[in-house]
PDB file of C-alpha atoms and ligand atoms in Angstrom:
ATOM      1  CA  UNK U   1     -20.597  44.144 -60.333  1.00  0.00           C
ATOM      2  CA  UNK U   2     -19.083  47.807 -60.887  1.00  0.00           C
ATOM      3  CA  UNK U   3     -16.788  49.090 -59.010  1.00  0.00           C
ATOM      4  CA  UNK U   4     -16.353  53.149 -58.571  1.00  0.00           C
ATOM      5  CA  UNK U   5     -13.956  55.119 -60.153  1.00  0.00           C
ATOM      6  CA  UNK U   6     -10.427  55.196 -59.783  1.00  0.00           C
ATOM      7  CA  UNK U   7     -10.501  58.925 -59.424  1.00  0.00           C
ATOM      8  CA  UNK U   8     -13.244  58.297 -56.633  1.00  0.00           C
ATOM      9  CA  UNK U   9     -11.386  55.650 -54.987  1.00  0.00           C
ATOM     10  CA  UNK U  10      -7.725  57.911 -55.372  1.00  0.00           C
ATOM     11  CA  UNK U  11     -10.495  60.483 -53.775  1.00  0.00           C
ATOM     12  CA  UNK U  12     -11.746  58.505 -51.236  1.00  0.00           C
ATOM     13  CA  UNK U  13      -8.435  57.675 -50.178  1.00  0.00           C
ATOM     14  CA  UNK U  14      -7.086  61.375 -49.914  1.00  0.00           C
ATOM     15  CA  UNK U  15     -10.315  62.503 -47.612  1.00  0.00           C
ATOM     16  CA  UNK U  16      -9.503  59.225 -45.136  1.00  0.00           C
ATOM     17  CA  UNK U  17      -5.759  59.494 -44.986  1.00  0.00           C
ATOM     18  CA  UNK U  18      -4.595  56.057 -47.056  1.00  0.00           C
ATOM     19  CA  UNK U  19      -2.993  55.504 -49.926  1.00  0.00           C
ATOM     20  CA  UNK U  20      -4.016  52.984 -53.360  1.00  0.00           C
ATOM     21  CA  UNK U  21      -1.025  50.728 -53.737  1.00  0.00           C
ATOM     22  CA  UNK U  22       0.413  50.052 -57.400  1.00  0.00           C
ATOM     23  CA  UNK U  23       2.213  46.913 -58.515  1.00  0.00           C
ATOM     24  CA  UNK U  24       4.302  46.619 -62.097  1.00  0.00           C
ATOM     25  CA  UNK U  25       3.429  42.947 -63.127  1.00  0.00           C
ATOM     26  CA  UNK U  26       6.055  41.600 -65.630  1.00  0.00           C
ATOM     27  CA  UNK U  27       3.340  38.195 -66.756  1.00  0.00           C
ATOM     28  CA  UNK U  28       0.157  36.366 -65.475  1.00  0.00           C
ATOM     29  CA  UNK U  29       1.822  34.752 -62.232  1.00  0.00           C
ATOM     30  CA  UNK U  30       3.124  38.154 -60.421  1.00  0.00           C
ATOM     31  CA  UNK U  31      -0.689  39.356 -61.649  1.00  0.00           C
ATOM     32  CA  UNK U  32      -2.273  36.786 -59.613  1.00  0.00           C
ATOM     33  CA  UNK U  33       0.332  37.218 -57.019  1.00  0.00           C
ATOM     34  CA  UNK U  34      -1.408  40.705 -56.501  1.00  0.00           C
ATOM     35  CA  UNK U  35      -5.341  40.489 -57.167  1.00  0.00           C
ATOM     36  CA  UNK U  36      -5.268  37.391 -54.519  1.00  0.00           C
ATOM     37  CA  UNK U  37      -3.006  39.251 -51.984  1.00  0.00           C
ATOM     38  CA  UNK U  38      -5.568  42.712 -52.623  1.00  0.00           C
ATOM     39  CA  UNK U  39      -8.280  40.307 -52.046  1.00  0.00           C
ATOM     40  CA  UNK U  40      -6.822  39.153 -48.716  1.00  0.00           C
ATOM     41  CA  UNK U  41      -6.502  42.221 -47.586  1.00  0.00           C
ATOM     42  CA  UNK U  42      -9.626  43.507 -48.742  1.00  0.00           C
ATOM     43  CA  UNK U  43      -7.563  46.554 -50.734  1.00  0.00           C
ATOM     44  CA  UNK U  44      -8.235  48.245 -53.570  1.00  0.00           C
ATOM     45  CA  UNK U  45      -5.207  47.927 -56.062  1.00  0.00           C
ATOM     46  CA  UNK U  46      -3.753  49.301 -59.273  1.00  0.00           C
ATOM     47  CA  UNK U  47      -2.423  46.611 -61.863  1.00  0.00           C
ATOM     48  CA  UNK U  48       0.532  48.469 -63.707  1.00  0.00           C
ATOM     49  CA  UNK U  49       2.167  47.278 -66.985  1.00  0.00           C
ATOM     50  CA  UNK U  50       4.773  49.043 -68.433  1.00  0.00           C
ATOM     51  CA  UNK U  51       5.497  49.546 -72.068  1.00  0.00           C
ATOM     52  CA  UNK U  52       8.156  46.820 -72.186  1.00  0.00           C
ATOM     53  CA  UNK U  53       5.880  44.204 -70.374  1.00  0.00           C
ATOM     54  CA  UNK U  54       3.061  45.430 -73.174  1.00  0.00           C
ATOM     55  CA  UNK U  55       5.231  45.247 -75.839  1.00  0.00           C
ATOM     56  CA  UNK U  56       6.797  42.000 -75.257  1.00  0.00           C
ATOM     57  CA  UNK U  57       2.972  40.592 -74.718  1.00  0.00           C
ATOM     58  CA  UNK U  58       1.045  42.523 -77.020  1.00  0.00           C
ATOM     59  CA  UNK U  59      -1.547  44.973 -75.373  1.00  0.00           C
ATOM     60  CA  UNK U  60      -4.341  42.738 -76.806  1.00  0.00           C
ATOM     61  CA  UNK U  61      -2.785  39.463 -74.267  1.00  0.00           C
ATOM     62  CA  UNK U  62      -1.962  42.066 -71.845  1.00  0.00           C
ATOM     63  CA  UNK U  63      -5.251  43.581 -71.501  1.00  0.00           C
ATOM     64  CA  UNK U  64      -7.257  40.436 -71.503  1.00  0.00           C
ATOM     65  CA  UNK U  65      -5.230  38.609 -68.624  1.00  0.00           C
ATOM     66  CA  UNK U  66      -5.419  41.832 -66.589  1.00  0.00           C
ATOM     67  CA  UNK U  67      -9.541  42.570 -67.458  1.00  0.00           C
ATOM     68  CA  UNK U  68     -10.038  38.780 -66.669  1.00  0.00           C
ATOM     69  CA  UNK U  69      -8.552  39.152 -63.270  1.00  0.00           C
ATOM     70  CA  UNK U  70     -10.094  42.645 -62.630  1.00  0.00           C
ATOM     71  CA  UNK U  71     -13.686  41.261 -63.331  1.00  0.00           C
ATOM     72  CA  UNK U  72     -13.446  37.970 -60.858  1.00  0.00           C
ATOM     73  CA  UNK U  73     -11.450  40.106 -58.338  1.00  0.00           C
ATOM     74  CA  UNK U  74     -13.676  40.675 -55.402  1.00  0.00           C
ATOM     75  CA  UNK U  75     -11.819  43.854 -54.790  1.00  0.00           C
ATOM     76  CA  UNK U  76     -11.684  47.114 -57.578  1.00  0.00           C
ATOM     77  CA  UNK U  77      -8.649  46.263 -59.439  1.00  0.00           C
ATOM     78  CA  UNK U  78      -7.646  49.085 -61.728  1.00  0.00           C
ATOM     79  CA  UNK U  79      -5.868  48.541 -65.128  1.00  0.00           C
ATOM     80  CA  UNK U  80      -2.785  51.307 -65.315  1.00  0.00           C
ATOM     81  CA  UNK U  81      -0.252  51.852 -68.025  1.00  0.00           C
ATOM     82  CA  UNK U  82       3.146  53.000 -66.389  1.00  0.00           C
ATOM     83  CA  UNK U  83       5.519  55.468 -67.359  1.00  0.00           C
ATOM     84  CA  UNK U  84       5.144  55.548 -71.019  1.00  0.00           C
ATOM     85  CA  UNK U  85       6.298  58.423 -73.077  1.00  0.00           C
ATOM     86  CA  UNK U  86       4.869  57.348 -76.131  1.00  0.00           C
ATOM     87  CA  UNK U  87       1.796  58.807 -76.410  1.00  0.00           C
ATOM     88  CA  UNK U  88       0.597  56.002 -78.802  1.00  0.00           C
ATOM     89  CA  UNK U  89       1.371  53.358 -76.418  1.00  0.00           C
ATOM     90  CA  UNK U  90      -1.662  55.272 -73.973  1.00  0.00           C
ATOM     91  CA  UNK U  91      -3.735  55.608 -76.879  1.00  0.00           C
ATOM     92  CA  UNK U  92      -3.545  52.219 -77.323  1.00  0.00           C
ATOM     93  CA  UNK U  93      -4.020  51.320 -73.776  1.00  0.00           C
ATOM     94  CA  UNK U  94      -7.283  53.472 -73.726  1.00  0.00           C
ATOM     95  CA  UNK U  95      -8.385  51.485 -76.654  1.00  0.00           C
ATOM     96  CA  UNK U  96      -8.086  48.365 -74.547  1.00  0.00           C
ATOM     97  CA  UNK U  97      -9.662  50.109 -71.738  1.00  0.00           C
ATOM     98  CA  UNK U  98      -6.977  50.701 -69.353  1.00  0.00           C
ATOM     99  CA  UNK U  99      -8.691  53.007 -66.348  1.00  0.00           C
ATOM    100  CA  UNK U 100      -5.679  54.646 -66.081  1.00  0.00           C
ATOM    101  CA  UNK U 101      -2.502  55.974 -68.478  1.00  0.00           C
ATOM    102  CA  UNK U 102       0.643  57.768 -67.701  1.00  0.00           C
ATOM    103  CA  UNK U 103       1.936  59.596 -70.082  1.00  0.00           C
ATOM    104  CA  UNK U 104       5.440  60.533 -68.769  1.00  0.00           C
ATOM    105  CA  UNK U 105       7.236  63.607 -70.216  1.00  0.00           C
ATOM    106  CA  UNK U 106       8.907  64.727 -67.103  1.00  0.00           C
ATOM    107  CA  UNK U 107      12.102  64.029 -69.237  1.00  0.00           C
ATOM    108  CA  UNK U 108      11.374  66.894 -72.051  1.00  0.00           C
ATOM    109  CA  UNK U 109      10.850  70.681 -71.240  1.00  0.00           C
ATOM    110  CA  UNK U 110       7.941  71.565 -69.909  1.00  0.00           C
ATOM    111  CA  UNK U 111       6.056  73.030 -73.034  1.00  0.00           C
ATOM    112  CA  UNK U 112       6.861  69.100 -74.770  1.00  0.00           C
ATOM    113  CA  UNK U 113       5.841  67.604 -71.528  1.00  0.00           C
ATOM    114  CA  UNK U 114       2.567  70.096 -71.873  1.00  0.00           C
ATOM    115  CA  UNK U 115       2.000  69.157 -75.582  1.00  0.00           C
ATOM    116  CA  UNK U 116       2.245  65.386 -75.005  1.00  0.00           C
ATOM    117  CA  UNK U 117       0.223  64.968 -71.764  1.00  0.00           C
ATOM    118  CA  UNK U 118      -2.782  67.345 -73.595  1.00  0.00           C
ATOM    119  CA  UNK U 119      -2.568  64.967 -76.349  1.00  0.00           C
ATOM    120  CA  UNK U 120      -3.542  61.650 -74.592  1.00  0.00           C
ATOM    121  CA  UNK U 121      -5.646  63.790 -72.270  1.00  0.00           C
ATOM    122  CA  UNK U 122      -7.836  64.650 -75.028  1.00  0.00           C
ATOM    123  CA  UNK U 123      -7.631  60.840 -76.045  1.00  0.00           C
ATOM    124  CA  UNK U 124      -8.460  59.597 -72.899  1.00  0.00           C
ATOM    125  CA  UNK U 125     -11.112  61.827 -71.223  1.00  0.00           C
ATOM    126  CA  UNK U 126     -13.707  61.422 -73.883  1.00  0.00           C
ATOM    127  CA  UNK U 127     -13.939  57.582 -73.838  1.00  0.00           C
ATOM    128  CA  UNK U 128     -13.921  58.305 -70.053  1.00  0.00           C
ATOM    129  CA  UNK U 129     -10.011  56.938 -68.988  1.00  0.00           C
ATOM    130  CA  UNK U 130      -8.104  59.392 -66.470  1.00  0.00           C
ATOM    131  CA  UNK U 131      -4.443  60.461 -67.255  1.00  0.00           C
ATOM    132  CA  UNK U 132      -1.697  60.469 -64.747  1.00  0.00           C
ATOM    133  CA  UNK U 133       1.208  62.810 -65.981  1.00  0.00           C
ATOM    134  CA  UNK U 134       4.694  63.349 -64.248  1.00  0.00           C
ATOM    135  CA  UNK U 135       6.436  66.821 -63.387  1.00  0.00           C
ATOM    136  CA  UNK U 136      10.079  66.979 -61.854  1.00  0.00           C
ATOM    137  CA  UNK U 137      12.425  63.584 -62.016  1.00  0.00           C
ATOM    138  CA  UNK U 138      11.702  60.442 -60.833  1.00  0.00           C
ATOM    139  CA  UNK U 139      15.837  58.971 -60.245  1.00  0.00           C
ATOM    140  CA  UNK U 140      17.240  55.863 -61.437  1.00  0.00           C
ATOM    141  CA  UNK U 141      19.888  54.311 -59.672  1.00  0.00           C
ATOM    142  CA  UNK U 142      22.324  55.306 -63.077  1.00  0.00           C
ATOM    143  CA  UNK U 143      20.570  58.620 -63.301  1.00  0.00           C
ATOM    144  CA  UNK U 144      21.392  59.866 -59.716  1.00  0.00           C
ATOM    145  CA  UNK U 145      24.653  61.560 -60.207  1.00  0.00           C
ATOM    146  CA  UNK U 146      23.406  63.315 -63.567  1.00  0.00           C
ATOM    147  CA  UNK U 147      20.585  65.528 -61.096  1.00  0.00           C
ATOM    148  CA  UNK U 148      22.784  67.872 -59.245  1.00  0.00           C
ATOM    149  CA  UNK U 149      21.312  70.832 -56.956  1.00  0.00           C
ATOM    150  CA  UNK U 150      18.112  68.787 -56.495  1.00  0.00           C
ATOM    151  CA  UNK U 151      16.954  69.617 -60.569  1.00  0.00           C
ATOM    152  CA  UNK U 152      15.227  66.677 -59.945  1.00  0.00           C
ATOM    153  CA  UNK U 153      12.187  68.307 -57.706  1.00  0.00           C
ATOM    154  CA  UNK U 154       9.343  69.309 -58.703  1.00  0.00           C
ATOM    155  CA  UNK U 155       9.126  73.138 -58.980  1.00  0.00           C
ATOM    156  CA  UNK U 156       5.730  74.232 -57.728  1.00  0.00           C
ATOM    157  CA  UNK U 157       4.718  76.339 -60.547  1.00  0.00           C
ATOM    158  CA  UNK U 158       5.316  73.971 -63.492  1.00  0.00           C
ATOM    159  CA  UNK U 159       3.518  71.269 -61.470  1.00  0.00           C
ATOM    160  CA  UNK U 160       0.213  74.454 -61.418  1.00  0.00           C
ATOM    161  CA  UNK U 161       1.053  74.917 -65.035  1.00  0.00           C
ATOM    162  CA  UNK U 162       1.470  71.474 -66.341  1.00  0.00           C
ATOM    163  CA  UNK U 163      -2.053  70.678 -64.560  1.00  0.00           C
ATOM    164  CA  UNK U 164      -4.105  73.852 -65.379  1.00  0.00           C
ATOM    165  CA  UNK U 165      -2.981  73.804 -69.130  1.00  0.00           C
ATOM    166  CA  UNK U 166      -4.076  70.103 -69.273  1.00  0.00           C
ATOM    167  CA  UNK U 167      -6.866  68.922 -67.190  1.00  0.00           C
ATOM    168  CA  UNK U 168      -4.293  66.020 -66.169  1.00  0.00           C
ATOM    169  CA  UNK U 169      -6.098  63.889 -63.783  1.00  0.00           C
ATOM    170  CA  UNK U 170      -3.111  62.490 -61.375  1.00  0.00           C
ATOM    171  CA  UNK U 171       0.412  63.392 -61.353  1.00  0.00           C
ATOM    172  CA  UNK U 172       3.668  61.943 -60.175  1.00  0.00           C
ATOM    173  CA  UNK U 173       6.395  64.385 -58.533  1.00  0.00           C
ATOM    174  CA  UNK U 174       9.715  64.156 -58.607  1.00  0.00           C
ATOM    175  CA  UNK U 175      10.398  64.717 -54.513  1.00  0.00           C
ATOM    176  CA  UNK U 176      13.665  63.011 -54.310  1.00  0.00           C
ATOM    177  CA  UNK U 177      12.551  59.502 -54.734  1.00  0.00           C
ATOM    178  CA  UNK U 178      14.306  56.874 -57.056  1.00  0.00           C
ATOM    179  CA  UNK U 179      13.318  53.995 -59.230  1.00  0.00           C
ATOM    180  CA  UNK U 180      15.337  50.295 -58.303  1.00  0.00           C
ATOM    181  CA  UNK U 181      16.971  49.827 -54.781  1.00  0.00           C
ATOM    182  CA  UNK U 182      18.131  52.627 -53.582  1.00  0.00           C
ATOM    183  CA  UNK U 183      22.272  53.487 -52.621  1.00  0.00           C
ATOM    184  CA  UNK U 184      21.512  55.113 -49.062  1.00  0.00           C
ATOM    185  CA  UNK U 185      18.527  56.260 -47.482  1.00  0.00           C
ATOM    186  CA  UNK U 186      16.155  57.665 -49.516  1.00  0.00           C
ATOM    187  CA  UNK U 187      16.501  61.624 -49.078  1.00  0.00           C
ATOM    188  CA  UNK U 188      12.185  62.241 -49.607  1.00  0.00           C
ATOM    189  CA  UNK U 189      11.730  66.287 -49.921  1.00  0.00           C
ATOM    190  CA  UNK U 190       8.639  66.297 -47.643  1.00  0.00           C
ATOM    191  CA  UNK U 191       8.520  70.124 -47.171  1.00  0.00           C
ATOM    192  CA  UNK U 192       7.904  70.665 -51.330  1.00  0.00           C
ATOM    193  CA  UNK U 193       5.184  67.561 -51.713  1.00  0.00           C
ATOM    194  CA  UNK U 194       3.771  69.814 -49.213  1.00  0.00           C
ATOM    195  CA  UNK U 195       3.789  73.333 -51.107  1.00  0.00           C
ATOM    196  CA  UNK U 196       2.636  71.340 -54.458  1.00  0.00           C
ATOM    197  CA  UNK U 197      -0.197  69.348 -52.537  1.00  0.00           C
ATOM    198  CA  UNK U 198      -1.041  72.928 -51.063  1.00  0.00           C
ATOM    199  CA  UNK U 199      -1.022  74.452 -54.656  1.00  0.00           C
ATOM    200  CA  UNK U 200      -2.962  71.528 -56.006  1.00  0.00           C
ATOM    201  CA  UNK U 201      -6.571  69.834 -55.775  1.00  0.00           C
ATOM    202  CA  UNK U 202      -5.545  66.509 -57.786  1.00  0.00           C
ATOM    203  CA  UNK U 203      -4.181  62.997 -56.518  1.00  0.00           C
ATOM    204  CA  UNK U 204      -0.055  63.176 -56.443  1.00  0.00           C
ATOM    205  CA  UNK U 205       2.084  59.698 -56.442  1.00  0.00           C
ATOM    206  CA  UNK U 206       5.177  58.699 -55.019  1.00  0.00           C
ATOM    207  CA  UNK U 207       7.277  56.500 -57.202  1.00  0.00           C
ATOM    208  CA  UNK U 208      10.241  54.701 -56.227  1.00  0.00           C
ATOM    209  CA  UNK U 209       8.333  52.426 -53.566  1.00  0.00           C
ATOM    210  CA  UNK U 210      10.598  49.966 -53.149  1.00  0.00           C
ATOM    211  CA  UNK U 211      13.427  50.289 -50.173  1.00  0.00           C
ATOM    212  CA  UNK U 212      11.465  53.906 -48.802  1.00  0.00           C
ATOM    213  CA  UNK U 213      11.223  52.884 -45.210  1.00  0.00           C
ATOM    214  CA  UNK U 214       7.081  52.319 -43.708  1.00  0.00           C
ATOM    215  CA  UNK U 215       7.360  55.469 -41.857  1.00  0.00           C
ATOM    216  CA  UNK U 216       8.569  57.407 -44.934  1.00  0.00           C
ATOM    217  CA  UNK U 217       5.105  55.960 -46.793  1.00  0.00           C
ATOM    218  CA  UNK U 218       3.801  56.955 -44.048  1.00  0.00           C
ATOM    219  CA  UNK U 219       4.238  60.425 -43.863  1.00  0.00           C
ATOM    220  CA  UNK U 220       4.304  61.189 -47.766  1.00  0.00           C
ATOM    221  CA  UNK U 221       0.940  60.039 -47.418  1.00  0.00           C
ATOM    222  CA  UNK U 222       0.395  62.653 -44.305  1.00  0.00           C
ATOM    223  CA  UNK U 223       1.805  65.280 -46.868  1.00  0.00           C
ATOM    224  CA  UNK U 224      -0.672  64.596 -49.958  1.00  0.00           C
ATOM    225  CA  UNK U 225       0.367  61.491 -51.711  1.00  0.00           C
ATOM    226  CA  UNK U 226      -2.812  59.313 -52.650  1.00  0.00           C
ATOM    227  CA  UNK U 227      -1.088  56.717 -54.541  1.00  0.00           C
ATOM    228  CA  UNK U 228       2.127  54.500 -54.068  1.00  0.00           C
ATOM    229  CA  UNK U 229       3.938  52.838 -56.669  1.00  0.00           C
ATOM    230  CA  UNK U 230       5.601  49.556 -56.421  1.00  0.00           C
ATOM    231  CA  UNK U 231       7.806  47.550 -58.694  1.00  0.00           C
ATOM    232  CA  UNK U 232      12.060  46.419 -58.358  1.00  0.00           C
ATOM    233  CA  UNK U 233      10.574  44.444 -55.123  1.00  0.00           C
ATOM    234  CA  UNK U 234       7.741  42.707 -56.836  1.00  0.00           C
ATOM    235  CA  UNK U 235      10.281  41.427 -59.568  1.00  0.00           C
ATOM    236  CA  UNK U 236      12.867  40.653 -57.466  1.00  0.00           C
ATOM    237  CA  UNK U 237      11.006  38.824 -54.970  1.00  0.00           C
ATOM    238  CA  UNK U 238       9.285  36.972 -58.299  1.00  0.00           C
ATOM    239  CA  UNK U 239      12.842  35.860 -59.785  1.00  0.00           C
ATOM    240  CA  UNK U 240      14.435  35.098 -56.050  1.00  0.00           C
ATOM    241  CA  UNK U 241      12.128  32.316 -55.285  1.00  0.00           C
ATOM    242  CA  UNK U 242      12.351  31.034 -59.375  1.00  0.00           C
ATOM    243  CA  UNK U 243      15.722  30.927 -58.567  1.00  0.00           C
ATOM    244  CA  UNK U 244      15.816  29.551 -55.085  1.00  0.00           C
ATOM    245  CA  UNK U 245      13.485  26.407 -56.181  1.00  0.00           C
ATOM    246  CA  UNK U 246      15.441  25.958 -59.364  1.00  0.00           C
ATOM    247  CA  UNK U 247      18.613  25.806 -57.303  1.00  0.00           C
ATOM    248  CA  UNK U 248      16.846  23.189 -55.031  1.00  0.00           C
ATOM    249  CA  UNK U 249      15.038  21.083 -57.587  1.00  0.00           C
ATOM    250  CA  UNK U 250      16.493  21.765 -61.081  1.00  0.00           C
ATOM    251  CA  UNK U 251      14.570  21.913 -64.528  1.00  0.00           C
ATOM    252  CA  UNK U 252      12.641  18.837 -64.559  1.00  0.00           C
ATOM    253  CA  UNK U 253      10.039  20.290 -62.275  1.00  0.00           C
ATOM    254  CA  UNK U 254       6.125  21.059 -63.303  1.00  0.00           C
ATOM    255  CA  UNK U 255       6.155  25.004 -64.386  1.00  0.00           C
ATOM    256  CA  UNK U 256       3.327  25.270 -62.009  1.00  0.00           C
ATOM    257  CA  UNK U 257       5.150  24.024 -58.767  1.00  0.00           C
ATOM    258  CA  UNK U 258       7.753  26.218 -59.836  1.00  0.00           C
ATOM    259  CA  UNK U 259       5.373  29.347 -60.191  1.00  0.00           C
ATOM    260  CA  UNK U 260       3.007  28.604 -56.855  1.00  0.00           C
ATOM    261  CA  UNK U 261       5.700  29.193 -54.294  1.00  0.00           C
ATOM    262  CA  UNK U 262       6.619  32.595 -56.329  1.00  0.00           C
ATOM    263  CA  UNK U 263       2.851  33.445 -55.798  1.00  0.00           C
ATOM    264  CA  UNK U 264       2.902  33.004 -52.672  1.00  0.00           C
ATOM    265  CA  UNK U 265       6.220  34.498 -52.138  1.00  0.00           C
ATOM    266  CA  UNK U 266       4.912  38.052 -53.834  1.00  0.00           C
ATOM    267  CA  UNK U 267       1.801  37.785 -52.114  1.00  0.00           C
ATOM    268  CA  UNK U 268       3.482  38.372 -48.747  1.00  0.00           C
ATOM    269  CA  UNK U 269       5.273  41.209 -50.303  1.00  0.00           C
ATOM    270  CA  UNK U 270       2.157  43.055 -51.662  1.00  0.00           C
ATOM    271  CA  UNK U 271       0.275  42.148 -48.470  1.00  0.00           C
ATOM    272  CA  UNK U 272       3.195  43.785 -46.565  1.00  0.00           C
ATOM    273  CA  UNK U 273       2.723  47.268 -48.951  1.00  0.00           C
ATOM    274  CA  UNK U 274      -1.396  47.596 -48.519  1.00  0.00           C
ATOM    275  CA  UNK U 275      -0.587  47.374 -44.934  1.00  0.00           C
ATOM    276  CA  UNK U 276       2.418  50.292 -45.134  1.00  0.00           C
ATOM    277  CA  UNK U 277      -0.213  51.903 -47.290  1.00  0.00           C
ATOM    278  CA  UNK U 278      -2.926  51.595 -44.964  1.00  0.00           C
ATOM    279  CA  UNK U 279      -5.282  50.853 -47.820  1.00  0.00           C
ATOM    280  CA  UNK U 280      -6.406  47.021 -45.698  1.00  0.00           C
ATOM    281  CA  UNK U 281     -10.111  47.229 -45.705  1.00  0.00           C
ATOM    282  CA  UNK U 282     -10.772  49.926 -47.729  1.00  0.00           C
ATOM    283  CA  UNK U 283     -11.949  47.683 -50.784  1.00  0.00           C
ATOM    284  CA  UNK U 284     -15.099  49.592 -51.906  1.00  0.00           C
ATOM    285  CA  UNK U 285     -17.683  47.798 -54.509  1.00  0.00           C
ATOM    286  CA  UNK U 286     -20.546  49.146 -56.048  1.00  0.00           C
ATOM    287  CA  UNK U 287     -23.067  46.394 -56.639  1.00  0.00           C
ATOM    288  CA  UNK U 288     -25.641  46.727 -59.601  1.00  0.00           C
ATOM    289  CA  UNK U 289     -28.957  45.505 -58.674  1.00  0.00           C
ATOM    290  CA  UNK U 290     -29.636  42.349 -60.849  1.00  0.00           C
TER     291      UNK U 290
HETATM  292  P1  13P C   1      10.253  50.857 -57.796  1.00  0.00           P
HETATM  293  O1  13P C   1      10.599  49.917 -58.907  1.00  0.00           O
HETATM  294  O2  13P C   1      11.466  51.581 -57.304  1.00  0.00           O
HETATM  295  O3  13P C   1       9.489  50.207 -56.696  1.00  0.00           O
HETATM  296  O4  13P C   1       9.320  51.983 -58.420  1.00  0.00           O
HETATM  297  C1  13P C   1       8.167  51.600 -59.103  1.00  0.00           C
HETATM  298  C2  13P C   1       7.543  52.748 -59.803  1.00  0.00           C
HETATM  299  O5  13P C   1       7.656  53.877 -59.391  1.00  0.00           O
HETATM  300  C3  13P C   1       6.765  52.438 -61.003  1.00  0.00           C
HETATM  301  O6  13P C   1       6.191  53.550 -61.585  1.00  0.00           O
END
């Protein structure tokens, strides 16, 4: 079994109004937690490690729990490496044949940001692995206060720039959205995701999932996000419940019964998100003829 592309399926979902749901995974029990919900739910669904979950694991461990899922999943799962801005780290990833790496320079100027995302571009594209770079700020709940004047958007022309001077695949923009729970209500600049979705052909993604309300999703999607990403929820569910049973039970418990009910527990959760991203039933395989 193949499955198409992740650039069709990002594609795919553009042309019929949806959105491919992303999950950071911290181990192999919030991993499961996610293929079995996308299965469910028949959804396609990106599997995201970031470089301190592949670093604490090794990519080699990393890789093999996430290819092992991918290829018994009876949905596409996609590998992804998140927000790394070391362009080694991708290099690395596209070694262990992530279908996906973000190299994330949104943080330097926009001639470093240029200069790092062509370098794992020209990496990745040969051995046939699509790049997802970032342009404006994504916040952090520290970092709000430090973004005055809304330097944190995405200016139009440096999102053109960064894209035609790199033959980046996907980008992230910075559109007011903010990693961890938010303070208040998300303040989501719909008006410039517009003008860069206008000025661009490629897939854009929303970070900051967790805590933007359904009918925010909702209508980023409207506006030209493809792509939602997902993470403070998925670990905080995961740690709530380990904490909730250990509370109940104590340490003398079986590992196992004290990972199912988190399974379950963050398979609700990632159900809940294919359904805000409307991406329920759009699980598309490519069967090769035996
Ligand atoms: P949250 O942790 O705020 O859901 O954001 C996840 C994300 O954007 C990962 O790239």
């Amino acid at each position: 079994m193949t499955k198409i592309s992740i650039l069709e399926q990002l594609k795919q979902a553009d042309a019929e109004g949806y959105a491919i749901p992303h999950f950071n995974y911290s181990d192999i029990w919030d991993m499961t937690a996610i293929v079995r919900a996308a299965e469910e739910m028949h959804s396609p669904v990106m599997l995201a490690g970031v470089p301190k979950v592949t670093n604490a694991l090794t990519m080699d461990t990393v890789a093999a729990m996430a290819h092992s899922l991918a290829d018994n999943a009876k949905v596409p799962v996609y590998l992804h490496l998140d927000h790394s801005t070391d362009p080694q780290i991708c290099k690395d990833a596209c070694d262990h044949h992530f279908d996906t790496v973000m190299i994330d320079g949104s943080k330097e100027s926009l001639e470093r940001n240029i200069e790092m995302t062509a370098d794992v571009v020209s990496y990745a594209h040969p051995r046939g692995i699509f790049v997802e770079g970032e342009i404006g700020k994504i916040k952090g709940n520290t970092e709000e206060s430090q973004y005055a004047n809304g330097d944190f958007l995405v200016q139009v022309p440096d999102a053109v720039k960064l894209v035609q001077s790199t033959g980046v695949d996907i980008l992230a923009v910075g559109i007011g959205t903010a990693h961890g729970f938010y303070q208040g209500k998300p303040e989501i600049n719909f008006q410039r995701l517009a003008e860069v979705n206008e000025a661009l052909s490629i897939p854009l993604v929303l970070h900051g999932g967790t805590g933007i309300p359904a009918e925010d999703v909702r209508k980023a999607i409207k506006n030209g996000i493809n792509k939602v990403n997902v993470g403070t929820i998925i670990k905080y569910t995961y740690l709530s419940s380990v904490f909730e049973t250990l509370k109940r039970v104590g340490p003398t418990i079986h590992t196992i019964d004290l990972m199912l009910p988190a399974v379950e527990a963050i398979k609700e959760e990632v159900k809940r998100w294919i359904a805000v991203c409307m991406s329920d039933g759009k699980a598309c395989l490519l069967y090769t003829s035996p």
